[in-house]
Short mmCIF file of C-alpha atoms and ligand atoms in Angstrom, two decimals:
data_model
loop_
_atom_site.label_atom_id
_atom_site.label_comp_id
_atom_site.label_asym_id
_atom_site.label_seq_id
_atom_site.Cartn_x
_atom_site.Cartn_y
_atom_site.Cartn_z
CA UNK A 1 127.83 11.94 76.16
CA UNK A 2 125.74 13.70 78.62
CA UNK A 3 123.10 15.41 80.58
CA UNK A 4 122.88 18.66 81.02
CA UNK A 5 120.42 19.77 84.09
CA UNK A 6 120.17 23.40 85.39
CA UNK A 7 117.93 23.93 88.69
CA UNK A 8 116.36 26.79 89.61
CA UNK A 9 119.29 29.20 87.80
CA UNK A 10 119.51 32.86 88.14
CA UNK A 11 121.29 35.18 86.58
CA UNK A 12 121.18 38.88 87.72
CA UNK A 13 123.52 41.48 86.57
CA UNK A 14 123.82 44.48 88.76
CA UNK A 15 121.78 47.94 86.94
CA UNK A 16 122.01 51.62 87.16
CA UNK A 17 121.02 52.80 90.60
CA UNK A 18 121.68 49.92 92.26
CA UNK A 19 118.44 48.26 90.86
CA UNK A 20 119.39 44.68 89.65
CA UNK A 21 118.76 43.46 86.07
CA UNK A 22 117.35 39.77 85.96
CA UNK A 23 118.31 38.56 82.71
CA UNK A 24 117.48 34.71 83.74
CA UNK A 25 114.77 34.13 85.83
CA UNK A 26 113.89 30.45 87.64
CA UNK A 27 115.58 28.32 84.67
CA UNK A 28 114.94 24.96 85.05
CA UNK A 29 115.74 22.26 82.72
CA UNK A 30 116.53 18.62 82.65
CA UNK A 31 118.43 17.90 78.87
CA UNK A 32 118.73 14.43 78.31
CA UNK A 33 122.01 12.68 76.65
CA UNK A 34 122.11 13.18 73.09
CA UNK A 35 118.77 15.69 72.49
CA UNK A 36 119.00 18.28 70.64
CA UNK A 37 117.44 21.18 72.34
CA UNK A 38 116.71 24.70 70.69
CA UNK A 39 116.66 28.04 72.96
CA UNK A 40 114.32 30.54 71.22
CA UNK A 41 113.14 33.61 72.24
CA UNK A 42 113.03 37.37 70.87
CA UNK A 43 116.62 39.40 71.34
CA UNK A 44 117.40 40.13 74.76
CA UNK A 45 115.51 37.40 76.52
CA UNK A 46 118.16 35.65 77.78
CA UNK A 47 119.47 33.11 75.82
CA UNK A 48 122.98 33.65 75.71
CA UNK A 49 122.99 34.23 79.24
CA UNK A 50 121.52 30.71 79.98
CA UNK A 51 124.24 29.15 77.72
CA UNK A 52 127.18 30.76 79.10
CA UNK A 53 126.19 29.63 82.35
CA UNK A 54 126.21 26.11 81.41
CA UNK A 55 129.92 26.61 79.75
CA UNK A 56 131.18 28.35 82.72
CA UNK A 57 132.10 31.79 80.98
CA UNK A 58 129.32 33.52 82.59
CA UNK A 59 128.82 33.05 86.50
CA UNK A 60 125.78 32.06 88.48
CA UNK A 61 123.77 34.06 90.29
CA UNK A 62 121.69 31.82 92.06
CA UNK A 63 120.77 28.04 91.33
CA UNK A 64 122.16 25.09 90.10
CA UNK A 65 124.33 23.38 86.62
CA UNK A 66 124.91 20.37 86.40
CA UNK A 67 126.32 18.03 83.70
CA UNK A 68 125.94 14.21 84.12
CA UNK A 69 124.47 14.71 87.75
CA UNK A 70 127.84 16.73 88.76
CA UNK A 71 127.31 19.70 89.92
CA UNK A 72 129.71 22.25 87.44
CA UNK A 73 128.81 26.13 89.11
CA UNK A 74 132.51 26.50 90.32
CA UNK A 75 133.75 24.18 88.00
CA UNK A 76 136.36 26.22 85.15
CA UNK A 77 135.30 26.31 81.46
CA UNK A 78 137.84 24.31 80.31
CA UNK A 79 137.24 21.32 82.52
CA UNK A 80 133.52 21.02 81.90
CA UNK A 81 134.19 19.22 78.11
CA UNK A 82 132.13 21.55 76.49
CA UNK A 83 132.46 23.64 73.46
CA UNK A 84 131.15 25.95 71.84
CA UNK A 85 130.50 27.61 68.34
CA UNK A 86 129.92 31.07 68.32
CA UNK A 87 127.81 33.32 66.04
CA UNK A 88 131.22 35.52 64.81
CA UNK A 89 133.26 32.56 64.50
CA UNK A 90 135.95 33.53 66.72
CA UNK A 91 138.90 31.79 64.51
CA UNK A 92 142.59 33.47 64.73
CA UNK A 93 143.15 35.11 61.74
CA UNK A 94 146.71 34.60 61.66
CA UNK A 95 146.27 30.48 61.81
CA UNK A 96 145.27 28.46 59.11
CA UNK A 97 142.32 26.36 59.20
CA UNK A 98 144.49 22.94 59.87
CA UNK A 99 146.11 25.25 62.77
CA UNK A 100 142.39 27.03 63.87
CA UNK A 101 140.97 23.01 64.64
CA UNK A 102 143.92 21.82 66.11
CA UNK A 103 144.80 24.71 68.46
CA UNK A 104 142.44 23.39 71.72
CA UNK A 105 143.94 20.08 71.69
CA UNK A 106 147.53 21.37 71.35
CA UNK A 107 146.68 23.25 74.41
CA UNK A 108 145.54 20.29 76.35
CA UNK A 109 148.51 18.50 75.19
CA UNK A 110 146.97 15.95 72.79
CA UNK A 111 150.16 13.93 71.17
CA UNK A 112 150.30 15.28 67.46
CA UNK A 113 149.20 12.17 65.65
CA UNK A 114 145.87 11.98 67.58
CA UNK A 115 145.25 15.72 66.50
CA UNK A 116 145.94 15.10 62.41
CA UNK A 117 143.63 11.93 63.04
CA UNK A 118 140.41 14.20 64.73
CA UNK A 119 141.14 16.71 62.72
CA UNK A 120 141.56 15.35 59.20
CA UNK A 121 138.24 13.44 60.32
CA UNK A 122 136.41 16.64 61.54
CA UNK A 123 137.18 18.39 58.26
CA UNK A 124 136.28 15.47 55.77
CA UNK A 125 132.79 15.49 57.93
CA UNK A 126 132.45 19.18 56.96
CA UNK A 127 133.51 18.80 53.47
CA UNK A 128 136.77 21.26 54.38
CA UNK A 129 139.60 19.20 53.42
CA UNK A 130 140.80 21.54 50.96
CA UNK A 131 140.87 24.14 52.97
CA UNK A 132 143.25 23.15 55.58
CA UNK A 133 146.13 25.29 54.81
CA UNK A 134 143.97 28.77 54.01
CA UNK A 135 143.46 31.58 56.52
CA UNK A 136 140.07 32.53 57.64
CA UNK A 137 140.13 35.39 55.24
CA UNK A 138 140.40 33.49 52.12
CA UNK A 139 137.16 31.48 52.96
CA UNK A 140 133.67 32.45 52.64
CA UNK A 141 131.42 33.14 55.89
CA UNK A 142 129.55 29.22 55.50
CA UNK A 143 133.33 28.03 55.16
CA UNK A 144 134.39 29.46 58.08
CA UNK A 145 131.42 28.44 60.14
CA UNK A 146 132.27 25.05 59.11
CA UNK A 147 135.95 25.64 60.77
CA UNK A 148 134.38 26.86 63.75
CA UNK A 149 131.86 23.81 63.69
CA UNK A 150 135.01 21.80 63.17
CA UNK A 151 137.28 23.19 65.86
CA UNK A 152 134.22 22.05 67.98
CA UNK A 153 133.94 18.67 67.05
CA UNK A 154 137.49 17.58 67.25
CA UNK A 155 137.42 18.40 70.72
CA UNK A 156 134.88 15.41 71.52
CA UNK A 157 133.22 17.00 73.90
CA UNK A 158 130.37 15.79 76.03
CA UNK A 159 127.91 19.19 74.73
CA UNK A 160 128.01 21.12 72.00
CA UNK A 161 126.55 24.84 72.83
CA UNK A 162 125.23 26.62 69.75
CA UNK A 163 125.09 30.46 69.90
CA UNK A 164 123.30 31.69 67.09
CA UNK A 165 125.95 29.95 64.76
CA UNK A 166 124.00 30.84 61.51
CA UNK A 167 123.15 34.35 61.86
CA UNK A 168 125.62 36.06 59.78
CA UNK A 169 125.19 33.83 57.03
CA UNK A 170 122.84 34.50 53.77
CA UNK A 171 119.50 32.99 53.08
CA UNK A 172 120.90 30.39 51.40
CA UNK A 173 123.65 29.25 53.28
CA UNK A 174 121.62 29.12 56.28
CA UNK A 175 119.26 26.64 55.39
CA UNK A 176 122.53 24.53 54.06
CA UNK A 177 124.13 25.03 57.42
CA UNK A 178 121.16 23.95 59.36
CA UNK A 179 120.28 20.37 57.18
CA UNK A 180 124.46 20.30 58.15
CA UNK A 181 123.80 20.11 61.54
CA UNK A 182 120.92 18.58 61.77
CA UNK A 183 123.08 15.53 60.03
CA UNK A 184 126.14 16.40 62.21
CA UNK A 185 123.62 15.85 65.44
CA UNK A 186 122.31 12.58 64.04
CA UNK A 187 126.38 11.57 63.24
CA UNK A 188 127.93 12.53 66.20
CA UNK A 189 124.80 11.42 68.82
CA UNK A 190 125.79 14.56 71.13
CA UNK A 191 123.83 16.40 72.89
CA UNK A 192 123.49 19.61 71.94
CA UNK A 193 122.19 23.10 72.95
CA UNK A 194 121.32 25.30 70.17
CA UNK A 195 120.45 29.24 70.92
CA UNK A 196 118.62 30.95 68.45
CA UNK A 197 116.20 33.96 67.51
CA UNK A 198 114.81 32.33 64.78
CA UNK A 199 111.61 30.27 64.86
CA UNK A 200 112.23 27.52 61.68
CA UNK A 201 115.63 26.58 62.96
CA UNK A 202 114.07 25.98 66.35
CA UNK A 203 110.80 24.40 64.51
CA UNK A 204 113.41 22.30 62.12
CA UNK A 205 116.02 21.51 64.03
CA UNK A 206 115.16 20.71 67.69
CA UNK A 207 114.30 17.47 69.33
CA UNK A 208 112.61 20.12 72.04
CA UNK A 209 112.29 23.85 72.00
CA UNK A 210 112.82 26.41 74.98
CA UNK A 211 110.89 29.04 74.00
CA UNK A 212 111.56 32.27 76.11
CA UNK A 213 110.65 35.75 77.20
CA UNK A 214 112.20 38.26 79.04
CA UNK A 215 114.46 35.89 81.15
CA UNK A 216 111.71 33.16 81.73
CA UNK A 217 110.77 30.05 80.51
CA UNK A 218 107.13 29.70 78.36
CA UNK A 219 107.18 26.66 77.37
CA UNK A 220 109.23 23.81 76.61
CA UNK A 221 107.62 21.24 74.24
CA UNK A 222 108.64 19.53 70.63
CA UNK A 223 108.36 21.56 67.76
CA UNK A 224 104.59 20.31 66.79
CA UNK A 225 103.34 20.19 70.68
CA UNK A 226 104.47 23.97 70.93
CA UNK A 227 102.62 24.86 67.27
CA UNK A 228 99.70 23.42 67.76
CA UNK A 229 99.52 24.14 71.57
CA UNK A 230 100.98 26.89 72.39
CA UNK A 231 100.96 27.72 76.51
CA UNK A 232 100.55 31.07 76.23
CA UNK A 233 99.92 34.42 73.66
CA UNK A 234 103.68 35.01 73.35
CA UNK A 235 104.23 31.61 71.99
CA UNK A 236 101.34 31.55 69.94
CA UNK A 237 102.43 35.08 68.37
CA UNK A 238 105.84 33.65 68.48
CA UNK A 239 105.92 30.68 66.18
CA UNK A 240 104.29 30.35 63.42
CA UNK A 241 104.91 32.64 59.97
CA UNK A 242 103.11 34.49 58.75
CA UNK A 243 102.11 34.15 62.75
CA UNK A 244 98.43 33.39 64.60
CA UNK A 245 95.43 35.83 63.85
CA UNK A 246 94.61 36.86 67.53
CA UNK A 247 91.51 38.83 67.61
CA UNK A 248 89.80 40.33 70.62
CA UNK A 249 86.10 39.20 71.27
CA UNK A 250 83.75 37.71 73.65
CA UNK A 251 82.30 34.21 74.26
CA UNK A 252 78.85 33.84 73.93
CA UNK A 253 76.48 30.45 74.67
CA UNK A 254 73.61 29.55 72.26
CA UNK A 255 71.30 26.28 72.75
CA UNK A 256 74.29 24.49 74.16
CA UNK A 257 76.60 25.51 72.35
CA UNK A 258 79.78 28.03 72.50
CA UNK A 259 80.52 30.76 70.25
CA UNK A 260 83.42 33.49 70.17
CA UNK A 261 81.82 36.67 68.40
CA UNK A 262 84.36 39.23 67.11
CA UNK A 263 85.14 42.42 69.15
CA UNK A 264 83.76 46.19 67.86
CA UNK A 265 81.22 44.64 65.45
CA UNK A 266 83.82 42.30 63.62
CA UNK A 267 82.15 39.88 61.44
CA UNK A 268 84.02 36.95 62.50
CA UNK A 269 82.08 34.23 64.44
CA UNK A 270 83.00 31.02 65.25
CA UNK A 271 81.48 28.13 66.77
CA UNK A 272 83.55 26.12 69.17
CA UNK A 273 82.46 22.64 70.43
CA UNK A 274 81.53 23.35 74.09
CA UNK A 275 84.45 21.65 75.33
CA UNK A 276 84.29 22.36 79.58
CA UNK A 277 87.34 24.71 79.87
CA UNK A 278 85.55 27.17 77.29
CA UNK A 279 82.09 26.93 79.11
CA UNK A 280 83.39 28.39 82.20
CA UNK A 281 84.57 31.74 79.66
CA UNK A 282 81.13 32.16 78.28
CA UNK A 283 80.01 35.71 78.95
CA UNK A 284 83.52 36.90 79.29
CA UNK A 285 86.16 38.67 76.74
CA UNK A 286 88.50 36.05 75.49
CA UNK A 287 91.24 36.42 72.55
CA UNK A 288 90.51 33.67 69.72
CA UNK A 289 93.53 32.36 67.86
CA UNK A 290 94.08 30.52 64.19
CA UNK A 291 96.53 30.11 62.24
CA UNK A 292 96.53 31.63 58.88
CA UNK A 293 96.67 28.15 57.04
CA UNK A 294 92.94 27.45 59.03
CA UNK A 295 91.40 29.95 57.36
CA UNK A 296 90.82 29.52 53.58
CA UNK A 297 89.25 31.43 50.90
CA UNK A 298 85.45 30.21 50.04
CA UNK A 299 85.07 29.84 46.15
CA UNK A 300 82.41 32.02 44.91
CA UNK A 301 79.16 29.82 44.62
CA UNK A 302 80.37 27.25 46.92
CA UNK A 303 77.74 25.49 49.04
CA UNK A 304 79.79 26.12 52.30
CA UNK A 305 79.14 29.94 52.16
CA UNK A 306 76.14 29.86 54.52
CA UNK A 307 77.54 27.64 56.79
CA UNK A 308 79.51 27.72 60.08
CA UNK A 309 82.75 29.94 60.69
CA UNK A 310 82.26 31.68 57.47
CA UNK A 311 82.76 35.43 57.30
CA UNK A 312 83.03 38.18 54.63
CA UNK A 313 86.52 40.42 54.49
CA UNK A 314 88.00 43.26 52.37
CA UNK A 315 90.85 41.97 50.66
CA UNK A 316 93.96 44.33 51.42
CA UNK A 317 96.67 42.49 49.76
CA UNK A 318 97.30 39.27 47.74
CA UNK A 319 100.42 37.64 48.29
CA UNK A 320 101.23 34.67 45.41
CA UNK A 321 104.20 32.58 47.14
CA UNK A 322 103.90 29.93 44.34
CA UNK A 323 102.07 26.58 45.87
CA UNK A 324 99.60 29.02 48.34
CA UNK A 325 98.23 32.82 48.68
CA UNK A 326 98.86 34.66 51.72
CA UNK A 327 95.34 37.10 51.65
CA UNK A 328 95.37 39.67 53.89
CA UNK A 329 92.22 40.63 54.96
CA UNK A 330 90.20 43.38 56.81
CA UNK A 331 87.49 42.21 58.99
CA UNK A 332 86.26 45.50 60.08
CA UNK A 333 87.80 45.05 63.35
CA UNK A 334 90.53 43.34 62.71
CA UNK A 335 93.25 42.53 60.38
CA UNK A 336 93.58 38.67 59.88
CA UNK A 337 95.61 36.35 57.18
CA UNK A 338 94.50 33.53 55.61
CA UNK A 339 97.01 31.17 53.90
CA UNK A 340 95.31 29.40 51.08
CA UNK A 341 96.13 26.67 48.42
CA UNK A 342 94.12 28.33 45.87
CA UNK A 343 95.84 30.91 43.52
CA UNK A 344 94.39 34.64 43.93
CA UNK A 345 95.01 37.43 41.52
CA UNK A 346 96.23 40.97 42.03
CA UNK A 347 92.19 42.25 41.15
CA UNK A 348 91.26 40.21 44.19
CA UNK A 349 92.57 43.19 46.22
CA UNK A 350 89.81 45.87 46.91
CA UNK A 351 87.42 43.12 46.83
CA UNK A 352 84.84 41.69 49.79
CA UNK A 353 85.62 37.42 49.35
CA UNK A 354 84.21 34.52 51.74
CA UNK A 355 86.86 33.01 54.51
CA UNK A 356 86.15 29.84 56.86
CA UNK A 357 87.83 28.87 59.63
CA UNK A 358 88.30 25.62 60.51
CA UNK A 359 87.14 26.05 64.14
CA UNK A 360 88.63 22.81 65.28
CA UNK A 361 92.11 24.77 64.73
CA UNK A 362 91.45 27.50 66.92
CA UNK A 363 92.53 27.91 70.26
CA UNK A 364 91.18 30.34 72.93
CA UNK A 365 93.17 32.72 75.29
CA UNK A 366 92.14 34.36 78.95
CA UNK A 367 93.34 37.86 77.74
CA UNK A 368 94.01 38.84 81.69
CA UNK A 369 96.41 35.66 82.22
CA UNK A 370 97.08 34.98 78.30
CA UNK A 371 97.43 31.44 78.78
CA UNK A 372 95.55 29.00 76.58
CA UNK A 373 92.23 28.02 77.64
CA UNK A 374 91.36 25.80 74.55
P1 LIG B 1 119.80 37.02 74.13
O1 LIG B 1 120.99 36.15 73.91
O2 LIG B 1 118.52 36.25 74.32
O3 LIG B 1 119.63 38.05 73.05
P2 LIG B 1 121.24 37.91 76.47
O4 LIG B 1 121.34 36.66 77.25
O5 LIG B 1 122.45 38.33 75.72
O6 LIG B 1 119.98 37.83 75.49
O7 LIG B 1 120.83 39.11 77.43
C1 LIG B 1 119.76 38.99 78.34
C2 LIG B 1 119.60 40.28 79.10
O8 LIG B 1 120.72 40.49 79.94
C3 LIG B 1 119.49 41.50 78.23
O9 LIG B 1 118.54 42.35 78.76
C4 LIG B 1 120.87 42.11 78.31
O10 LIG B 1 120.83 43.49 78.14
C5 LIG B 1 121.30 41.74 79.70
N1 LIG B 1 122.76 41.61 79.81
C6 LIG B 1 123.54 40.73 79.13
N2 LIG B 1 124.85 40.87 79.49
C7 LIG B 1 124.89 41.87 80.40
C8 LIG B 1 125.94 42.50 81.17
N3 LIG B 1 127.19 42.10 81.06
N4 LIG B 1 125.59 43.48 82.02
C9 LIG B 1 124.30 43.86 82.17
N5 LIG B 1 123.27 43.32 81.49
C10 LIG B 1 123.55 42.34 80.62
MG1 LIG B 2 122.38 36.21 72.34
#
């Protein structure tokens, strides 16, 4: 098993005009043995990019891989005992699936009986057995994602690289497939490196998270660390579903104490503890941020109505998901969601209701830098 470090990586791929394109920017990374680490980032932002660089299909431009303290940049694919799973499979059509898993180690010369052995073991993990003598055509897409999953493993290598291996499979399937690797991670003890555009495989399936933006690193954290404290406004917009209300506004001090008053006469005010990194903002514009699951409805009649962090919305529209309500609400300068336990009906909509935030959620931004300030 292994360690995967990259150091100060570039990638840069020449442009029209002559102007350079930098689709990886500064990348550095230290991936322990055995983590299971999750690339996320909108389309485009270099994700791909990064992981081809560490299996050697992609060169360098500038900076550093290296596996197990080695250094790999002019090191061939094939020798760097990686592999990797691809998001369209890549299997030969004209092989079966017993022929599809065994076809890297024939290449490296692997003495037949070891092959049945990792490969009759590699399929049993993935539930394939049956399979074995099908072509790719005659399985379904999770089935065939298994084979490519299973050419992988039989391979032992040090790293498994994940490129968005679940995209072009249904709802359903996907959330099977990613529990299945999840377990295959915790079987096999590999370290793996899992790209993907989608924030609740990166929230549910990585040890840490990579989150990214055009070619650069925001923030690399566990799931929870990077939810609750996000570095930045990308990440905070970024994670999260429905994501974080971000609302425009201004701090304001009081008797000692901090408040964030909404933007364009916005009736949302919130009292923050006057923590010090918020004191030095007071007087300035800031962006607050909560999630929608901080801010629930107020029952009608409740005593908490007049108290802190409460504010009256327009209710646009109801949402039922079953156990909670999405509301989505109308501040007057703002539209915010609230994601609430309580069960709401369709005549909510149209209606002016009572929302608190739970200020101890909420996190303040420097809308000129946008990195957190609280
Ligand atoms: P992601 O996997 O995050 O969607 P990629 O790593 O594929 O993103 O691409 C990152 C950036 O590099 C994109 O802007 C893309 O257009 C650019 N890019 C990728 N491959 C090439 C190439 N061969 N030539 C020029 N630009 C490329
Ligand atoms: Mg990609």
């Amino acid at each position: 098993m292994a360690k995967v470090t990259l150091k100060n990586v570039y990638k840069t791929y020449p442009g029209e005009r002559g102007k350079e394109v930098t689709a990886v920017e500064d990348f550095n990374l230290e991936i322990t043995d055995r983590e299971f680490v999750v690339f996320v980032g909108p389309s485009g932002c270099g994700k791909s990019t990064t992981l081809r660089m560490i299996a050697g299909l992609e060169e360098i431009s500038k900076g550093d891989v290296l596996i197990d303290g080695n250094k790999v940049n002019d090191i061939p694919p094939k020798n760097r005992d990686i592999a990797m799973v691809f998001q369209n499979y890549a299997l030969y059509p004209h092989m079966s699936v017993y022929d599809n898993m065994a076809f890297g180690l024939e290449l490296r010369k692997y003495p037949k009986a070891e092959i049945k052995k990792r490969v009759l073991e590699a399929a049993g993990i993935l539930g394939i057995e049956q399979f074995l003598d099908r072509r790719p055509k005659a399985l379904s897409g999770g089935q065939r994602q298994r084979v490519a999953v299973g050419r992988a493993i039989v391979r032992q290598p040090k790293v498994f690289l994940f490129d968005e291996p679940l995209s072009n499979l249904d709802a359903k399937m996907r959330v099977q497939m990613r529990t299945e690797i999840t377990k295959l991670h915790q079987r096999l003890q590999a370290t793996m490196i899992y790209v993907t555009h989608d924030q609740i495989e990166a929230m549910t399936m990585g040890t840490r998270i990579v989150v990214m933006k055009d070619g650069v690193i925001q923030q690399v954290d566990s799931p929870l660390t990077i939810y609750n404290e996000p570095a930045n406004l990308f990440v905070a917009g970024f994670l999260g579903s429905p994501p974080m209300n971000l609302l425009n506004g201004k701090l304001e001090g009081a008797n000692g104490a901090v408040f964030f008053r909404e933007a364009r006469g916005g009736a949302i005010e919130v009292r923050l503890d006057s923590r010090s990194s918020a004191a030095a903002y007071v007087g300035k514009e800031v962006i607050l941020g909560f999630r929608p699951e901080s801010c629930d409805v107020v029952p009608a009649g409740a005593s908490s109505v007049e108290s802190d962090n409460c504010f009256q919305a327009r209710v646009d529209i109801v949402e039922p998901m079953g156990p909670e309500t999405y509301f989505h609400l109308q501040t007057g300068a703002h539209s915010v969601v609230s994601r609430s336990p309580a069960s709401a009906q369709q005549s909510d909509v149209g209606r002016q209701l009572t929302f608190q935030i739970r200020a101890d959620a909420a996190h303040l931004f420097d809308p000129v830098t946008t990195h957190r300030i609280v």
